[in-house]
Coordinates of C-alpha atoms and ligand atoms in Angstrom, one line a residue:
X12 CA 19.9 24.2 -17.1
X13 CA 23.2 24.1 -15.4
X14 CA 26.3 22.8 -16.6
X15 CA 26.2 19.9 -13.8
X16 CA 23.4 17.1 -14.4
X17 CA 22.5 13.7 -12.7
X18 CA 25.1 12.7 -15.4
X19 CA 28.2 14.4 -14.1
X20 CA 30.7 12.2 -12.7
X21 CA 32.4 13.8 -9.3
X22 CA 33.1 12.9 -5.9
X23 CA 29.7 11.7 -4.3
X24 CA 30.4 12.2 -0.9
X25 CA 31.3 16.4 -1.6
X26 CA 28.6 16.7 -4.4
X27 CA 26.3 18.5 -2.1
X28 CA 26.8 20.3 1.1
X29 CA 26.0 19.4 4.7
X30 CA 22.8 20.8 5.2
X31 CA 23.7 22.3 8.5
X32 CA 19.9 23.1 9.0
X33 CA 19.0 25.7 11.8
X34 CA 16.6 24.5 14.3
X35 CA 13.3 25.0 12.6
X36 CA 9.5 24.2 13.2
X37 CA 6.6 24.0 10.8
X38 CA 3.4 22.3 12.0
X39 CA 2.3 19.2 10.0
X40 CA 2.3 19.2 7.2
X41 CA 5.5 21.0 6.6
X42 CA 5.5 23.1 3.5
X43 CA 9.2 23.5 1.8
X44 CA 9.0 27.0 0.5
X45 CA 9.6 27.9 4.0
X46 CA 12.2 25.3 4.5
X47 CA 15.9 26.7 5.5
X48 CA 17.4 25.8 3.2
X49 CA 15.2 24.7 0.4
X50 CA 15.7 21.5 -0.3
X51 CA 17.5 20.8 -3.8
X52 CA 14.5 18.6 -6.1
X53 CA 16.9 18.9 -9.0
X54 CA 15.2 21.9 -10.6
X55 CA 18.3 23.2 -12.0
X56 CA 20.1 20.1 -12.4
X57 CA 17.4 17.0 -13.3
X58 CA 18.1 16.4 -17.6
X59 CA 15.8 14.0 -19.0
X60 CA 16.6 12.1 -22.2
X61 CA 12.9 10.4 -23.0
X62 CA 13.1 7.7 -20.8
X63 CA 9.2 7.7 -19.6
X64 CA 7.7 9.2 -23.4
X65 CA 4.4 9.5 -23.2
X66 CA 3.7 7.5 -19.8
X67 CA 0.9 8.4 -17.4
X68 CA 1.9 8.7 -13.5
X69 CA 0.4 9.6 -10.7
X70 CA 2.7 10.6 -7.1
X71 CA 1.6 10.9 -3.5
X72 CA 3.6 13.6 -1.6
X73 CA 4.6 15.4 -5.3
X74 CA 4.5 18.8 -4.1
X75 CA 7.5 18.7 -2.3
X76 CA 10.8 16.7 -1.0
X77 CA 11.6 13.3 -2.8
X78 CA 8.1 13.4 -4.6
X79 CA 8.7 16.5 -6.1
X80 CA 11.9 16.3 -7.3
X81 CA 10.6 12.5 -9.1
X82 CA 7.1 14.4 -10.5
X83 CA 10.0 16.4 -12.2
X84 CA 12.1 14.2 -13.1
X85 CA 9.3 12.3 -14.7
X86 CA 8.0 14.9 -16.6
X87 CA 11.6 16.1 -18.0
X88 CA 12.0 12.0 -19.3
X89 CA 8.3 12.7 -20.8
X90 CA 5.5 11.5 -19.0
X91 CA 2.3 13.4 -17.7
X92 CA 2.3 13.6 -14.0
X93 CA -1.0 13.8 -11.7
X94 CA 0.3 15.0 -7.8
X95 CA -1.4 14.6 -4.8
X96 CA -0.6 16.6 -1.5
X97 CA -2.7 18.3 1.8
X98 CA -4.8 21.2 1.3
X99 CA -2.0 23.6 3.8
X100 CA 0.9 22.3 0.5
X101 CA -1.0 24.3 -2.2
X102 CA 1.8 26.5 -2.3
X103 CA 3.9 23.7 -3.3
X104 CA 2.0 22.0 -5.6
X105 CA 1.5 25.1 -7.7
X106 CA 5.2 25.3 -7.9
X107 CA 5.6 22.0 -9.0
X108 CA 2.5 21.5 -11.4
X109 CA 4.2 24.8 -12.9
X110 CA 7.8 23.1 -13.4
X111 CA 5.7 20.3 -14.8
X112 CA 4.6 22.3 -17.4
X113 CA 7.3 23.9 -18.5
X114 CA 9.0 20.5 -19.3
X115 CA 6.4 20.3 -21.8
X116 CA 3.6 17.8 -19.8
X117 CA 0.7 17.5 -18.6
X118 CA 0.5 18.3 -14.7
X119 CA -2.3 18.4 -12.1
X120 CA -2.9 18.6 -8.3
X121 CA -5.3 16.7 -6.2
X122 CA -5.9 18.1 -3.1
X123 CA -6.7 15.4 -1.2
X124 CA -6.4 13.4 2.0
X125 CA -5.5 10.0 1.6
X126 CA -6.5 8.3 4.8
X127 CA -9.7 7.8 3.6
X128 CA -10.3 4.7 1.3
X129 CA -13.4 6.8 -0.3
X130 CA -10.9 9.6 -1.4
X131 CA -7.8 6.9 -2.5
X132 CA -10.7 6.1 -5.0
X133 CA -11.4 9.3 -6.2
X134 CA -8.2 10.4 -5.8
X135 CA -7.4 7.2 -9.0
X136 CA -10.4 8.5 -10.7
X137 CA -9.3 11.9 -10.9
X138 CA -6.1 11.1 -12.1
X139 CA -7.5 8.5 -14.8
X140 CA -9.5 11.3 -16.4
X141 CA -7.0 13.8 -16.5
X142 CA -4.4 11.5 -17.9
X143 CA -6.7 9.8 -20.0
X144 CA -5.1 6.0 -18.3
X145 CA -2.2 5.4 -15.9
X146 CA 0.8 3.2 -16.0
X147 CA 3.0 4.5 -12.8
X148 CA 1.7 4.7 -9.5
X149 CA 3.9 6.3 -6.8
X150 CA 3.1 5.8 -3.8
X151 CA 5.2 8.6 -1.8
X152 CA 2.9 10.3 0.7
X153 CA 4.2 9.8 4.3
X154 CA 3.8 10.4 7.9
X155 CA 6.6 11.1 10.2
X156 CA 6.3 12.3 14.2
X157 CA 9.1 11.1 16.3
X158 CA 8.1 10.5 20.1
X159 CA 10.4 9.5 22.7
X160 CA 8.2 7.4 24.8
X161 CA 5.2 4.7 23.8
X162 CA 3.3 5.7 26.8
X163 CA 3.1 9.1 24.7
X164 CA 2.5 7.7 21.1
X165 CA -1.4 8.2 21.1
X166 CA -3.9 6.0 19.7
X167 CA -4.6 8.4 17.1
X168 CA -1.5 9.2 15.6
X169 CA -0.1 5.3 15.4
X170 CA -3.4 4.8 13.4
X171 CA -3.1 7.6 11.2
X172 CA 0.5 6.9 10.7
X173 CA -0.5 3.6 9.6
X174 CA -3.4 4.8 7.0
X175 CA -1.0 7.0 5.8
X176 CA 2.0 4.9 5.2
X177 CA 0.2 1.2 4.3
X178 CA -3.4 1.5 4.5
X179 CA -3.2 4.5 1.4
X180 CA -0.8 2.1 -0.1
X181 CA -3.7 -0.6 -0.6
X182 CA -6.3 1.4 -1.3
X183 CA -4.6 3.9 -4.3
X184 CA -3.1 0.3 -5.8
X185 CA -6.3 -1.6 -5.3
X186 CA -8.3 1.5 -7.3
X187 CA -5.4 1.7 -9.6
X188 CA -5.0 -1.6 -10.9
X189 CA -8.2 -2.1 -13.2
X190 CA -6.6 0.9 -15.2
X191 CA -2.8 -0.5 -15.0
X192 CA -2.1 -2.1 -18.6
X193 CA 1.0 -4.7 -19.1
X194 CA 4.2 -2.9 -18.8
X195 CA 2.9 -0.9 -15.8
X196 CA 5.0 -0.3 -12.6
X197 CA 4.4 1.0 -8.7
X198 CA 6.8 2.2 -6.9
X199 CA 6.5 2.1 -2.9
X200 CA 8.8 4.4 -0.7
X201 CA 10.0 2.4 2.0
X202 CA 13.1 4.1 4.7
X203 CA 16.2 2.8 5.9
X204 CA 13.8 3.2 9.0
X205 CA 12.6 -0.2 7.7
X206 CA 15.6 -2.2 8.9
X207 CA 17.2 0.2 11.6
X208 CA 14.0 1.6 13.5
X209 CA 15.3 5.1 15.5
X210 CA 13.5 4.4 19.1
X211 CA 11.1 7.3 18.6
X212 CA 9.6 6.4 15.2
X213 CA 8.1 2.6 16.7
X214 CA 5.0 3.8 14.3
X215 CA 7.0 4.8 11.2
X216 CA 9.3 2.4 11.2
X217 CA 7.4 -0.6 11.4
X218 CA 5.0 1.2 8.6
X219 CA 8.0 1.0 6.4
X220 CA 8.7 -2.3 7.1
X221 CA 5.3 -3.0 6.3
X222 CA 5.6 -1.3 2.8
X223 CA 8.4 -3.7 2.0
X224 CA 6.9 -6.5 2.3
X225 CA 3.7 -5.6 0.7
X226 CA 5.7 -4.3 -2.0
X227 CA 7.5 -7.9 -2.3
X228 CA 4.3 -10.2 -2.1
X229 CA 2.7 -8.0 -4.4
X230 CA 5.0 -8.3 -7.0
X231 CA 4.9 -12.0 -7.4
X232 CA 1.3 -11.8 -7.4
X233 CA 1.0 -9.0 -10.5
X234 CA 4.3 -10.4 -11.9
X235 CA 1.6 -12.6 -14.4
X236 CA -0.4 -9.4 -15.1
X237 CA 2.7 -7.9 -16.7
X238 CA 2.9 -5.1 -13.7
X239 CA 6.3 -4.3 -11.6
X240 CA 6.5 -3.8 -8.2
X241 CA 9.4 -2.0 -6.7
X242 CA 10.4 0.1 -3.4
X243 CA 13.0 3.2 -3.0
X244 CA 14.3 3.2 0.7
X245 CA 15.6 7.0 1.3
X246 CA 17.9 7.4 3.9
X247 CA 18.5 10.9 5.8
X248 CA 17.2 13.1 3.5
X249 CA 16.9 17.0 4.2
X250 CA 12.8 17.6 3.4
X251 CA 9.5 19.2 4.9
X252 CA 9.3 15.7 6.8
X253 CA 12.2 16.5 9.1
X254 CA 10.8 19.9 9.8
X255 CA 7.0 19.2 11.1
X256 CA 8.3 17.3 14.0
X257 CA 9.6 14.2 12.1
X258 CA 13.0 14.3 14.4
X259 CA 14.0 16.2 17.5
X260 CA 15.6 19.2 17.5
X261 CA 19.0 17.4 18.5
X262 CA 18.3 14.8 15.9
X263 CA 17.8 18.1 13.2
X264 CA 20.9 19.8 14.4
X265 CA 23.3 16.2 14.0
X266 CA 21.4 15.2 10.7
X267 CA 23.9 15.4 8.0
X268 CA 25.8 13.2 10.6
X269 CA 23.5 10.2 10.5
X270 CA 24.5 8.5 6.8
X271 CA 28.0 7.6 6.1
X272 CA 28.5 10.6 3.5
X273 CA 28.6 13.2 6.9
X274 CA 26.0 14.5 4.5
X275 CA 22.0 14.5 3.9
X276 CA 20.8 13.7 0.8
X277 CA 19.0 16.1 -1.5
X278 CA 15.6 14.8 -3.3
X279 CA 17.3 15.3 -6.4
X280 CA 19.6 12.2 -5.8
X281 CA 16.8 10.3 -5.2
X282 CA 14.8 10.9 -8.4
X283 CA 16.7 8.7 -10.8
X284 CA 16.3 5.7 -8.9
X285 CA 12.2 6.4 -9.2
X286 CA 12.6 7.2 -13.2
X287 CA 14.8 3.8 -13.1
X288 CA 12.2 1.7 -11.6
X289 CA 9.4 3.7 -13.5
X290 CA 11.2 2.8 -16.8
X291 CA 11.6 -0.3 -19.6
X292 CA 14.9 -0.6 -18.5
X293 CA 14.2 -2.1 -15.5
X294 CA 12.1 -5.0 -16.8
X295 CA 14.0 -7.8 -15.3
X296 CA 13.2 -5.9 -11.8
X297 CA 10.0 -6.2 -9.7
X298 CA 10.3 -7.3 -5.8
X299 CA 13.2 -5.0 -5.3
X300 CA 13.8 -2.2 -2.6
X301 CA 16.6 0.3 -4.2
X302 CA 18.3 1.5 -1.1
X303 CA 19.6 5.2 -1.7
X304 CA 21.0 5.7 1.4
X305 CA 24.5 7.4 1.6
X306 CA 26.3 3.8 1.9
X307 CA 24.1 3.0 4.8
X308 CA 24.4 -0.6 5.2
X309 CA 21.2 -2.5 5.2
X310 CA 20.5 -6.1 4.9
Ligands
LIG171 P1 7.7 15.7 2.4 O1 7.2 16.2 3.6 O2 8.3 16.6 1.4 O3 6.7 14.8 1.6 C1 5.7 14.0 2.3 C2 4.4 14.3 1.6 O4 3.4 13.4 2.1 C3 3.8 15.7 2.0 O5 4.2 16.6 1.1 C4 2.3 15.5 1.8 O6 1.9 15.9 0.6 C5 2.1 14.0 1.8 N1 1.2 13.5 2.8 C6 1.4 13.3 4.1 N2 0.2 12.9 4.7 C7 -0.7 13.0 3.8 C8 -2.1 12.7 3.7 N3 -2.8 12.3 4.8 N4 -2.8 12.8 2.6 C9 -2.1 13.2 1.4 N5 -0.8 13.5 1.4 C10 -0.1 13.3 2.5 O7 8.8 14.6 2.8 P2 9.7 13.5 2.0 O8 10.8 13.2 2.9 O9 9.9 13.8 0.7 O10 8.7 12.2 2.1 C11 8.4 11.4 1.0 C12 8.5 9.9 1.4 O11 9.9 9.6 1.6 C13 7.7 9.6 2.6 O12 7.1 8.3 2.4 C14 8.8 9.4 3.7 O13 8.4 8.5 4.7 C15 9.9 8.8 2.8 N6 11.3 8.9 3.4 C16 11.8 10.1 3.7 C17 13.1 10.2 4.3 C18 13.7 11.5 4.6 O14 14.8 11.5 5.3 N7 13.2 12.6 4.1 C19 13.8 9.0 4.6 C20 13.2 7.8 4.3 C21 11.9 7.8 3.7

């Protein structure tokens, strides 16, 4: 562990550096070891101080990017993490199951695809036996393919963006919630994307929105059952996503250009806001989308 942790005070816009990424391709799913540059999940940085003890969570997405650097946050504040990611992000996964354990937790992969309802299911089973329960769901997974024109977005891809972002959603909370005690929490990961929708992202975009509102209804319903709702709205940050044809290669070359900061974020600075909504601490908070966003101004 470094001298510098999530708790060092500093200038936040300089904290990182522009990520200045070369022009890069990887097809979907991206996987990060081949990223340049790696992004930053906090592996050197990320200090936990007990804040999820002996909690059981399970993450879409946790082999790499913002649901990596949160699988580890979560197992340095003391929970057991289950991660789920595509078959081509083994790679990844073993990295981060490893990092898992050594914080000291339990870790496990699921290779699975979650646009099936069938494998949401077992995907919730899996993770049930492993962790022996489960009391944070996060629902991380995502699909992003930027195309300029509608007359180009095919059929297929707006639906599997769809099952991906909000259809997975339902079903891994719908499977999850006989197993959810009082005191549980699910996270949703929304985007800034959900209030400023780029032009070539129509799908995306109004996924996100989608997981918002979702996230809010659903809330109020579980709010008797003693269960939290919350979302995390990213904005630019520098992962796999961008890499596997999430933006063009103009968008790629301007990206640490798009949030206020004249910097991406780094998965680690999105991490505490997951352990945050994952924790007791936030017990007054359910409903709420925790925009982390490089001052980004949303409504
Ligand atoms: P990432 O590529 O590192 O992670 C996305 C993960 O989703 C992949 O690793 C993959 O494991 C998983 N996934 C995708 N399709 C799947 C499928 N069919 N079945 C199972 N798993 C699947 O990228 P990231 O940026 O860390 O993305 C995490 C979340 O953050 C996504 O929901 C994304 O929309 C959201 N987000 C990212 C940004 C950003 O700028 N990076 C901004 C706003 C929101």
């Amino acid at each position: 562990m470094t001298a510098r942790d999530q708790y060092t005070f500093g200038n936040p816009v300089t904290l990182y550096d522009r990520v200045e990424p070369p022009v890069q391709h990887q097809p979907e799913p991206g996987v990060q070891a081949k990223m340049t540059p790696v992004p930053d999940l906090g592996e050197k940085t990320y200090r936990g101080t007990g804040r999820l003890t002996g909690r059981k969570a399970l993450i879409t997405g946790g082999d790499s990017g913002i649901g990596g650097a949160v699988a580890i946050a979560f197992a340095r504040e003391g929970a057991d993490v289950v991660i789920v990611h595509l078959p081509a992000e083994q790679q990844d996964a073993d990295r981060i199951v490893g990092l898992i354990e050594e914080a000291g937790a339990k870790g496990h992969s699921i290779a699975a695809d979650i646009t099936e309802a069938a494998t949401c299911r077992a995907i919730v089973a899996e993770a049930v036996s492993v962790l022996g329960g489960l009391d944070i769901l996060v629902n991380n997974a995502g699909k992003q393919v930027a195309i300029d024109r509608l007359e180009d977005l095919s059929d297929e891809q707006f639906e599997q963006t769809f099952r991906t972002n909000v259809f997975a959603n339902f079903w891994l909370t719908k499977a999850a919630l006989p197993h959810l005690p009082e005191g549980a929490t699910i996270i949703n990961t929304a985007s800034l994307e959900a209030y400023k929708p780029a032009p070539d992202r129509l799908d995306y975009a109004s996924t996100k929105a989608a997981v918002n509102n979702f996230s809010k209804g659903l809330a109020q319903q579980l709010a008797p059952r003693g269960i939290r709702v919350n979302v995390v709205a990213p904005g630019p940050v520098w992962t796999a996503l961008q890499v596997s044809q999430g933006v063009s290669d103009e968008q790629m070359k301007a990206f640490d250009d798009e949030s206020t900061y004249q910097r991406a974020g780094q998965p680690a600075e999105l991490a505490p806001a997951f352990v945050f909504l994952a924790s007791a601490e936030s017990s007054y908070v359910s409903g709420e989308t925790l925009n982390v966003n490089g001052a980004m101004v949303t409504p």
